[in-house]
PDB file of C-alpha atoms (C1' of nucleotides) in Angstrom:
ATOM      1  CA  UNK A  12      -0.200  40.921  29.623  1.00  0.00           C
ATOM      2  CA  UNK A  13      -2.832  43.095  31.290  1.00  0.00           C
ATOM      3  CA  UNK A  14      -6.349  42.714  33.309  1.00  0.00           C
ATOM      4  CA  UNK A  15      -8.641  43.422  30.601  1.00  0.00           C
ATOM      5  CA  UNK A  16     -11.645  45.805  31.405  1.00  0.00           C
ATOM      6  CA  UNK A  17     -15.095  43.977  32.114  1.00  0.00           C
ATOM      7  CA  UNK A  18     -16.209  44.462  28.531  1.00  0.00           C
ATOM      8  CA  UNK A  19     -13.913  42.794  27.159  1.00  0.00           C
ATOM      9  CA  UNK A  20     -16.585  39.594  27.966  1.00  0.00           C
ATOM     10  CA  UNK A  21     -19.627  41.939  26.830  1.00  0.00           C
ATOM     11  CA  UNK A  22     -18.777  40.610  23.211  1.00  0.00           C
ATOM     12  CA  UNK A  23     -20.064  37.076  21.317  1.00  0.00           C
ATOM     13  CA  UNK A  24     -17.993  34.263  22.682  1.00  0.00           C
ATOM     14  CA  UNK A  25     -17.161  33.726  19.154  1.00  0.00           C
ATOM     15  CA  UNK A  26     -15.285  36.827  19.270  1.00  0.00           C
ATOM     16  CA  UNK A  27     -13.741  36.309  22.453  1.00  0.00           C
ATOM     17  CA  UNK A  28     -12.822  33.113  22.184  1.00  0.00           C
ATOM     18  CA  UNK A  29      -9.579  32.990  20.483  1.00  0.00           C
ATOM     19  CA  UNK A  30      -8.475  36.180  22.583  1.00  0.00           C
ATOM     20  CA  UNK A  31      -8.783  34.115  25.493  1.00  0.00           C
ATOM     21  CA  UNK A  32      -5.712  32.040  24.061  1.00  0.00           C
ATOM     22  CA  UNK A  33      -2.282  32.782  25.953  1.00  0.00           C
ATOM     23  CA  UNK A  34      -4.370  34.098  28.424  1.00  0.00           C
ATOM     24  CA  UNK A  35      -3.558  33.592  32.317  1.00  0.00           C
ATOM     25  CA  UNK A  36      -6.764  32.736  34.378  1.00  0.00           C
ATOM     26  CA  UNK A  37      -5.563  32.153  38.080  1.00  0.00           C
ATOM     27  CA  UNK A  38      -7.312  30.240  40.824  1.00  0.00           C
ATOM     28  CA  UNK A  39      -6.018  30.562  44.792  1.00  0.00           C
ATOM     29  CA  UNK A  40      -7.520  28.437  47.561  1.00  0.00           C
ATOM     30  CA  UNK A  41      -6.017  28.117  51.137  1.00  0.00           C
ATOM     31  CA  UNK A  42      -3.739  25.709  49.194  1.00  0.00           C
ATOM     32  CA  UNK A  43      -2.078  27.948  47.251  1.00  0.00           C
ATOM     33  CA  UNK A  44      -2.541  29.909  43.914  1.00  0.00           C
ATOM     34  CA  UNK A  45      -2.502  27.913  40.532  1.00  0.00           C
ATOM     35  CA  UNK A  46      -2.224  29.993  37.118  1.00  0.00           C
ATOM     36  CA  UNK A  47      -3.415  28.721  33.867  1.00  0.00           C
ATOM     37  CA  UNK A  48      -2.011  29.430  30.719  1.00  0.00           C
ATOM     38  CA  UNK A  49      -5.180  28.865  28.079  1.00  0.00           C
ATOM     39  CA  UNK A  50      -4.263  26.718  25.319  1.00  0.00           C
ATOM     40  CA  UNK A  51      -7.624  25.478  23.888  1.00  0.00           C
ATOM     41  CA  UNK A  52     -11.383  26.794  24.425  1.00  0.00           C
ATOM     42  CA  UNK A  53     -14.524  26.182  22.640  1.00  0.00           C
ATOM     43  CA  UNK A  54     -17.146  29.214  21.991  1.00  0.00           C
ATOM     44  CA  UNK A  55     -21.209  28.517  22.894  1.00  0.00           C
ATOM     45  CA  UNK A  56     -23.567  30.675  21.838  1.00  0.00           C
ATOM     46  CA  UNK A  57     -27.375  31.142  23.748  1.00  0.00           C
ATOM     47  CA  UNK A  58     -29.185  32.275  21.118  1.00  0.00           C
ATOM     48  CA  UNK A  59     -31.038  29.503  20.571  1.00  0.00           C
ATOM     49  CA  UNK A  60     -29.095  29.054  17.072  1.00  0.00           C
ATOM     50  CA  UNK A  61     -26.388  26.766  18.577  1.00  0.00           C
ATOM     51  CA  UNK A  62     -27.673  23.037  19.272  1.00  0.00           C
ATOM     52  CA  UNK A  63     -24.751  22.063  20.869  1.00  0.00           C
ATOM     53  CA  UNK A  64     -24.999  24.643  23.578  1.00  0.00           C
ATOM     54  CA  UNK A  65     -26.525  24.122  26.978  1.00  0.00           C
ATOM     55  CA  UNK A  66     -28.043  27.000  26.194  1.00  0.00           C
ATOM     56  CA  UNK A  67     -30.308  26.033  23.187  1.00  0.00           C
ATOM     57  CA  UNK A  68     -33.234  25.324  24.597  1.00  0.00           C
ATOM     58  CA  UNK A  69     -33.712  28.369  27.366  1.00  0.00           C
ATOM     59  CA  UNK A  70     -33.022  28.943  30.410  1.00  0.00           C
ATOM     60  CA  UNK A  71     -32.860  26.254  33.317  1.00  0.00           C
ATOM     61  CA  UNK A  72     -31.810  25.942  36.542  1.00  0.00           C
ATOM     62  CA  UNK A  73     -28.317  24.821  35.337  1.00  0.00           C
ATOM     63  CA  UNK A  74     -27.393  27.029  32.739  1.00  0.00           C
ATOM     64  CA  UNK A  75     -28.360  30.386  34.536  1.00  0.00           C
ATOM     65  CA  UNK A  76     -25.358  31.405  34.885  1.00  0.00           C
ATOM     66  CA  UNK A  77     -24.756  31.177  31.353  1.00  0.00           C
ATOM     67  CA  UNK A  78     -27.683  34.318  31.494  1.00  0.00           C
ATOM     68  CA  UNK A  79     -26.254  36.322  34.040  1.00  0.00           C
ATOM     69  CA  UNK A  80     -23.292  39.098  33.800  1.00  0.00           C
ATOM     70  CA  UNK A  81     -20.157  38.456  31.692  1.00  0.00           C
ATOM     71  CA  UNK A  82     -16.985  37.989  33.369  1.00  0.00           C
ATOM     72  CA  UNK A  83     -18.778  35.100  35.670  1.00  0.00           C
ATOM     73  CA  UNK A  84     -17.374  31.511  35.982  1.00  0.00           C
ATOM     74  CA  UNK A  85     -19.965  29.022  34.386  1.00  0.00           C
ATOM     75  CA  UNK A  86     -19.179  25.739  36.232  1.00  0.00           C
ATOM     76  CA  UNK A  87     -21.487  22.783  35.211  1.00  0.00           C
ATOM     77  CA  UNK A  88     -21.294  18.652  36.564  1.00  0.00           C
ATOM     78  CA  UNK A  89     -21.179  15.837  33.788  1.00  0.00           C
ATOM     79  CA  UNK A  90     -21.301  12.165  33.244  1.00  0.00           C
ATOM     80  CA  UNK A  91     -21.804  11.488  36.893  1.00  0.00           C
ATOM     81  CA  UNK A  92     -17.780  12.682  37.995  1.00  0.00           C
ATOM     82  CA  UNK A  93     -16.634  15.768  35.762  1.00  0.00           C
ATOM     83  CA  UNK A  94     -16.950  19.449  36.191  1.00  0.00           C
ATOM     84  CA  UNK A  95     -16.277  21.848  33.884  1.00  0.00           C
ATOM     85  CA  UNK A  96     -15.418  25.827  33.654  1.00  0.00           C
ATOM     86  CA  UNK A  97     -16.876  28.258  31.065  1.00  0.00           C
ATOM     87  CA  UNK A  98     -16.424  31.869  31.179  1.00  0.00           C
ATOM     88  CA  UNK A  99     -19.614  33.565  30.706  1.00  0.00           C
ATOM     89  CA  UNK A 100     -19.802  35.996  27.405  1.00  0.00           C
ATOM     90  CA  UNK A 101     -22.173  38.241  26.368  1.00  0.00           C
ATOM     91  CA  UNK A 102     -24.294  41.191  27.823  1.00  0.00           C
ATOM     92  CA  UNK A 103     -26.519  40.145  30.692  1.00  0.00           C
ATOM     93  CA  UNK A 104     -29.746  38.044  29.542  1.00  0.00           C
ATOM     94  CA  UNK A 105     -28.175  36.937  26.097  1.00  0.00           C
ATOM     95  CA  UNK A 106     -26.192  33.714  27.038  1.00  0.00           C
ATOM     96  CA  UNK A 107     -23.175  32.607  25.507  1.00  0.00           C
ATOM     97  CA  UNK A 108     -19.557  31.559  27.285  1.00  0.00           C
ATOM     98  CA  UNK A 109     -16.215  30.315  26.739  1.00  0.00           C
ATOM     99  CA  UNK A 110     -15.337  26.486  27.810  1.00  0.00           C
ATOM    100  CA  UNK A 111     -12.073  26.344  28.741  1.00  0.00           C
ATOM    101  CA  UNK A 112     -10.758  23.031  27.562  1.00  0.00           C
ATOM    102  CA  UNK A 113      -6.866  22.845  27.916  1.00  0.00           C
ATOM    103  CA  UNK A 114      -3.866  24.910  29.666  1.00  0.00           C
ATOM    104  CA  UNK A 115      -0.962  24.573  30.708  1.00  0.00           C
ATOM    105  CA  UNK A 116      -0.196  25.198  34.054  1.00  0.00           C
ATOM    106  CA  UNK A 117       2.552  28.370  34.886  1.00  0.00           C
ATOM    107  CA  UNK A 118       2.124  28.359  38.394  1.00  0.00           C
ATOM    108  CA  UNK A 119       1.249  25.833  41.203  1.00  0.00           C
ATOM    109  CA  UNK A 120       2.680  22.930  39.443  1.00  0.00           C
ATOM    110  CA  UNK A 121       2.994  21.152  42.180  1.00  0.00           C
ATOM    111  CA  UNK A 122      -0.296  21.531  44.051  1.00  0.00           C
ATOM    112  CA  UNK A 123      -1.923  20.953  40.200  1.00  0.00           C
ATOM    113  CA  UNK A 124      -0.254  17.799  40.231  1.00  0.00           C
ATOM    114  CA  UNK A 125      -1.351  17.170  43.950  1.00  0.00           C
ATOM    115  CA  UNK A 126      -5.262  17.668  42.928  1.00  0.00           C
ATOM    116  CA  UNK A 127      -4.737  15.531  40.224  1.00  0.00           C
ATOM    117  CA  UNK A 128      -3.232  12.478  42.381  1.00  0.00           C
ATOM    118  CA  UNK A 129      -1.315  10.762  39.408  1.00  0.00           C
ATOM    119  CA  UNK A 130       1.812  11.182  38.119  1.00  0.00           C
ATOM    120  CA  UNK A 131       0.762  12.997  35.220  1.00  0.00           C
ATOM    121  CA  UNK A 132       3.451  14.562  32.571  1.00  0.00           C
ATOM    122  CA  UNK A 133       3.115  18.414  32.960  1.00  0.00           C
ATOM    123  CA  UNK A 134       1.593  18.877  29.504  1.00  0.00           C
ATOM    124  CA  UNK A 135      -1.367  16.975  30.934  1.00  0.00           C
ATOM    125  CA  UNK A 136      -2.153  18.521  34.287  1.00  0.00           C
ATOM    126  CA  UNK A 137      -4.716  20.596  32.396  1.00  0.00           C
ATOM    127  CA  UNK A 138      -5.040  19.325  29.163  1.00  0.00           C
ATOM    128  CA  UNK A 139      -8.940  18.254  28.606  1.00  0.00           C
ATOM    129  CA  UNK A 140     -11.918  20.653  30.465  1.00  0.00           C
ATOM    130  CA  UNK A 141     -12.267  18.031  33.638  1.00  0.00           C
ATOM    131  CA  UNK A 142      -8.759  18.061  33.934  1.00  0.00           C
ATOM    132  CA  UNK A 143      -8.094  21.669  33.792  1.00  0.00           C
ATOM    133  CA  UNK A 144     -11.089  21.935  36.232  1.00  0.00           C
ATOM    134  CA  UNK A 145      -9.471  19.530  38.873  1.00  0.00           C
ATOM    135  CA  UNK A 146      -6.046  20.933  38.493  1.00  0.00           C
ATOM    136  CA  UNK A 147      -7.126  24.788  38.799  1.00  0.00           C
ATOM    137  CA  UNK A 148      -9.113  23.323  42.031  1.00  0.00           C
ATOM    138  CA  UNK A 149     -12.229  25.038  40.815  1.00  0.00           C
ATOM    139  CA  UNK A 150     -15.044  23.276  42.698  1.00  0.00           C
ATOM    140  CA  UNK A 151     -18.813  23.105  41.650  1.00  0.00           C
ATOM    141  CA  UNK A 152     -19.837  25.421  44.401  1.00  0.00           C
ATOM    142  CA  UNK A 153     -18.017  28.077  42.558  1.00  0.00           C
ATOM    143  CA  UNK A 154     -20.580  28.120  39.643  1.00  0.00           C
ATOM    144  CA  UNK A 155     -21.507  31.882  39.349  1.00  0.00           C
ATOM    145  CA  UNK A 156     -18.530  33.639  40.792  1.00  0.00           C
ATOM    146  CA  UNK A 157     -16.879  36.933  39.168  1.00  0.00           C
ATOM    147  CA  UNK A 158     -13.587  36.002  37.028  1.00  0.00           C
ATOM    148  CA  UNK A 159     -12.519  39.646  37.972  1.00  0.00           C
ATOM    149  CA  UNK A 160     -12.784  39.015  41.781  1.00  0.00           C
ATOM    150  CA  UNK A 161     -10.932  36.695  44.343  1.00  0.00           C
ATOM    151  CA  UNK A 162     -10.363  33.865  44.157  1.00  0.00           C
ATOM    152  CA  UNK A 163     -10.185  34.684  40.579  1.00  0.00           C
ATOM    153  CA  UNK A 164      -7.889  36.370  37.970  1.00  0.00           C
ATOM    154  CA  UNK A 165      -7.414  36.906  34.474  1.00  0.00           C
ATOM    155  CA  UNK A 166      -4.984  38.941  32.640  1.00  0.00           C
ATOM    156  CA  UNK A 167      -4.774  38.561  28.794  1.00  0.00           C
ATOM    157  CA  UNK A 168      -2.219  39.270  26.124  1.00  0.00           C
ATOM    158  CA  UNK A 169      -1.087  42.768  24.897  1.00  0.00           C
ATOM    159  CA  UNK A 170      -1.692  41.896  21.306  1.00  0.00           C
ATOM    160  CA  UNK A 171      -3.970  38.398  20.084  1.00  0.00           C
ATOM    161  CA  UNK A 172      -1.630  35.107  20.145  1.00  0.00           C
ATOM    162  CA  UNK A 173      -1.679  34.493  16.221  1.00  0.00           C
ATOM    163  CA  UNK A 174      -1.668  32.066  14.099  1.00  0.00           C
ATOM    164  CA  UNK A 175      -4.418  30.239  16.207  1.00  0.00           C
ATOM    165  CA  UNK A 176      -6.191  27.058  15.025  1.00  0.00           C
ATOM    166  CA  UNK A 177     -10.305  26.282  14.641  1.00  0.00           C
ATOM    167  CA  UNK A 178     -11.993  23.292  14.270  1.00  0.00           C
ATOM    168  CA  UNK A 179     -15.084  21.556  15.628  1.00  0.00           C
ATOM    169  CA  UNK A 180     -16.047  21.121  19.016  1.00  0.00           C
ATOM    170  CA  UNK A 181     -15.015  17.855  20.689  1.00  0.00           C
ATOM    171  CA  UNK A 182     -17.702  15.403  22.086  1.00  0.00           C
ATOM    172  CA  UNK A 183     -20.965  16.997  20.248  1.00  0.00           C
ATOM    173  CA  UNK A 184     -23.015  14.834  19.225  1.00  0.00           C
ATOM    174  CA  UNK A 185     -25.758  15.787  16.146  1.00  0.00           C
ATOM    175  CA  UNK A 186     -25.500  19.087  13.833  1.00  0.00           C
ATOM    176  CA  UNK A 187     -23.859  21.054  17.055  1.00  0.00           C
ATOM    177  CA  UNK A 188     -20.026  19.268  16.538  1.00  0.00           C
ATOM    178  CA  UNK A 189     -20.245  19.828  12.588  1.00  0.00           C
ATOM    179  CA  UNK A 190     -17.313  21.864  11.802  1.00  0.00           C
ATOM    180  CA  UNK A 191     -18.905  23.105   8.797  1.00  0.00           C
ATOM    181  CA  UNK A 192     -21.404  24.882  10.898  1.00  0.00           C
ATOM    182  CA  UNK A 193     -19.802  25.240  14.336  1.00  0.00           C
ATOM    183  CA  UNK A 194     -15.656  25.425  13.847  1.00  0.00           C
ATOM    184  CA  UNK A 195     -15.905  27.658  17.447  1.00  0.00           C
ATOM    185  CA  UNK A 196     -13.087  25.282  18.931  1.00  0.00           C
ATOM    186  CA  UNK A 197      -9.766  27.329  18.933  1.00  0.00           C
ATOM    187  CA  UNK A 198      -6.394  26.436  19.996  1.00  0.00           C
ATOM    188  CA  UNK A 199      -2.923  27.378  20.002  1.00  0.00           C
ATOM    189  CA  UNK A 200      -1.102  24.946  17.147  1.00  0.00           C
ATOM    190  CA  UNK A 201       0.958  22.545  18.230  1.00  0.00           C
ATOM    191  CA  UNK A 202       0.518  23.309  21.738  1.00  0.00           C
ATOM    192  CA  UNK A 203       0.791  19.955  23.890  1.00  0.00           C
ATOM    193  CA  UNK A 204      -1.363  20.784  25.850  1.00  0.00           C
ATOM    194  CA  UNK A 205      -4.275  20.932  23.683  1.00  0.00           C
ATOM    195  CA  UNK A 206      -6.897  18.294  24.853  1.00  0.00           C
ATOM    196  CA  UNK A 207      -5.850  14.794  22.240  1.00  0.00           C
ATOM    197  CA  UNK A 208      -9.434  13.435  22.166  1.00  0.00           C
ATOM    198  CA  UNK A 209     -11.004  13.327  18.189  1.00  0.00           C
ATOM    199  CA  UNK A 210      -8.216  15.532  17.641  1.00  0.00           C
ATOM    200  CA  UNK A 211      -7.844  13.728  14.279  1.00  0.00           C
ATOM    201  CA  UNK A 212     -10.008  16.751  13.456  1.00  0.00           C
ATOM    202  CA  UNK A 213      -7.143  18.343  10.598  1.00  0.00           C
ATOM    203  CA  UNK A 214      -5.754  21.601  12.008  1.00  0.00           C
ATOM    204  CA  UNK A 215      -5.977  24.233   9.719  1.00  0.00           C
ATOM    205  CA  UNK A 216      -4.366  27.438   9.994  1.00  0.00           C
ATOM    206  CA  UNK A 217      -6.670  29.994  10.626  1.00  0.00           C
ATOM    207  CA  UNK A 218      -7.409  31.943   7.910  1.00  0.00           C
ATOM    208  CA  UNK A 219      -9.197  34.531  10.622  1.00  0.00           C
ATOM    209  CA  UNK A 220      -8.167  38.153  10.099  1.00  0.00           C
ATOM    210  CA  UNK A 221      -6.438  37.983  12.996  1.00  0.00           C
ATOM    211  CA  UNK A 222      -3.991  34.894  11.677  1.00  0.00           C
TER     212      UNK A 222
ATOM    213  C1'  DC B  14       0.559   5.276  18.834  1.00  0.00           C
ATOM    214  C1'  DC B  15      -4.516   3.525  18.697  1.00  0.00           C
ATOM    215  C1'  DT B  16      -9.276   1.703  20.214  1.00  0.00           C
ATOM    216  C1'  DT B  17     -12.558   0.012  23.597  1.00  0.00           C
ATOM    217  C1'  DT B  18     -14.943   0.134  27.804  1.00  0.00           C
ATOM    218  C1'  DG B  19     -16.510   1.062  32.627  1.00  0.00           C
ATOM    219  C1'  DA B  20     -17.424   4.544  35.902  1.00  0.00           C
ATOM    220  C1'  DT B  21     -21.455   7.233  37.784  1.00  0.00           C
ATOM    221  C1'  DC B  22     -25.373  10.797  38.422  1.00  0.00           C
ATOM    222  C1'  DA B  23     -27.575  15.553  37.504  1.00  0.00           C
ATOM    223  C1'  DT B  24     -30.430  17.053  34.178  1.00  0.00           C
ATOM    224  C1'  DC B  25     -34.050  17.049  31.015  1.00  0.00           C
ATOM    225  C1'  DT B  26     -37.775  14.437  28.500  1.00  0.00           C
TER     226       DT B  26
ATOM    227  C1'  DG C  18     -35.300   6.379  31.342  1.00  0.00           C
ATOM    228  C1'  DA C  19     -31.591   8.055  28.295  1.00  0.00           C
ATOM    229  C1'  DT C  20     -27.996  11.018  27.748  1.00  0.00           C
ATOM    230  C1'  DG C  21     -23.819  13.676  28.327  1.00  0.00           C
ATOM    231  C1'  DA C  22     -19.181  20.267  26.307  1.00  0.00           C
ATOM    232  C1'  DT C  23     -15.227  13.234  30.019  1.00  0.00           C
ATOM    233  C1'  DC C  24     -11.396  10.431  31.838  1.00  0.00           C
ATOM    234  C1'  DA C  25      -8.328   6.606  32.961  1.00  0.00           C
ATOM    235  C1'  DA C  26      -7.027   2.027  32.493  1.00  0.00           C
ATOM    236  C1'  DA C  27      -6.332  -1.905  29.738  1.00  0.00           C
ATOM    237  C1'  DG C  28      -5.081  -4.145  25.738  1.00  0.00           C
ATOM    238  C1'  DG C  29      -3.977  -4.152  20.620  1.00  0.00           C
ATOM    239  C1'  DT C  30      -0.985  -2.576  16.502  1.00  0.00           C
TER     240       DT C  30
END
DNA sequence: CCTTTGATCATCT
DNA sequence: GATGATCAAAGGT
């Protein structure tokens, strides 16, 4: 496990995407620290080829960040309750970024659990993107700030976690969630927690280079 | 295990 | 005015 240098992010998302896997990705308030463990992500691309990006149509007040340096946290607000993370890929002014959609949580169990105000099992504390957003205590106001700097850290694995999974993105609607055309949804098999919804999506071994 | 449904509002058309 | 990179609860199999 090491802090990986800043262009490690300068890549496609597509590329960094299933490096982020096994990854740790830690979050520290005046509550306490809480360090993920990612399990799942999905890969968005903002070159106005990916429809299911928030990228595809340009650049709005929203998806800036998605626009801006790599390494940044891309933190967006959804179906009137949710936020989500995204860690922002790419060089500057070519969008693309990383949703992180499922982790398990290594440290701060307890104050996860806390933000999360149920009795959840510890395989769900951050299993799904709002949940892993709520549990990590990364707020909307955060949008924008530097994964490299405080609050923030990430260190990633020596070598690539392998065999990984891919398979289409969850909750796309239209030509953006066709796994024939988009598979950027990675995760580590068998991992519980990996986010269940439309999981019915068969898991196929990747037959990536790396797997 | 599974499916259905209500919640709730920023964003874009 | 419709939609959405979602979740939790409730009820069925």
């Amino acid at each position: 496990m090491h802090v990986p240098d800043r262009s490690f992010f300068e890549r496609s998302s597509l590329d960094v995407a299933p490096e982020l896997l096994g990854a740790h990705l830690t979050h520290i308030t005046d509550d306490g620290p809480v360090t993920l463990r990612l399990t799942e992500v999905e890969a968005y691309l903002g070159d106005g080829t990916d429809p299911g990006s928030h990228a595809f149509r340009g650049k709005t007040p929203r998806n800036a960040v998605m626009f801006g340096p790599p390494g940044h946290v891309y933190a967006y607000f959804t179906y009137g309750m949710h936020t989500c993370a995204n860690l922002v890929c790419s060089p500057e002014g070519r969008a693309s970024a990383v949703l992180l959609r499922g982790a398990e949580v290594i440290v701060g169990e307890e104050l996860a659990w806390r933000r999360r105000g149920s009795k959840a099992p510890h395989r769900d504390l951050a299993r799904g993107p709002a949940r892993l957003t709520v549990a990590a205590g990364i707020r909307l106001d955060e949008n924008g700030s530097d994964a490299f700097e405080p609050p923030f850290a990430i260190e990633i694995p020596d070598t690539p976690v392998t065999p990984f999974a891919t398979g289409p993105r969850t909750g796309i609607s239209g030509p953006g969630g066709d796994e024939a055309l988009y598979p950027w949804r990675f995760w580590i098999p068998g991992d519980p927690s990996v986010s269940p919804y439309k999981r019915h999506a068969r898991a196929k071994s990747s037959g990536h280079p790396a797997g």
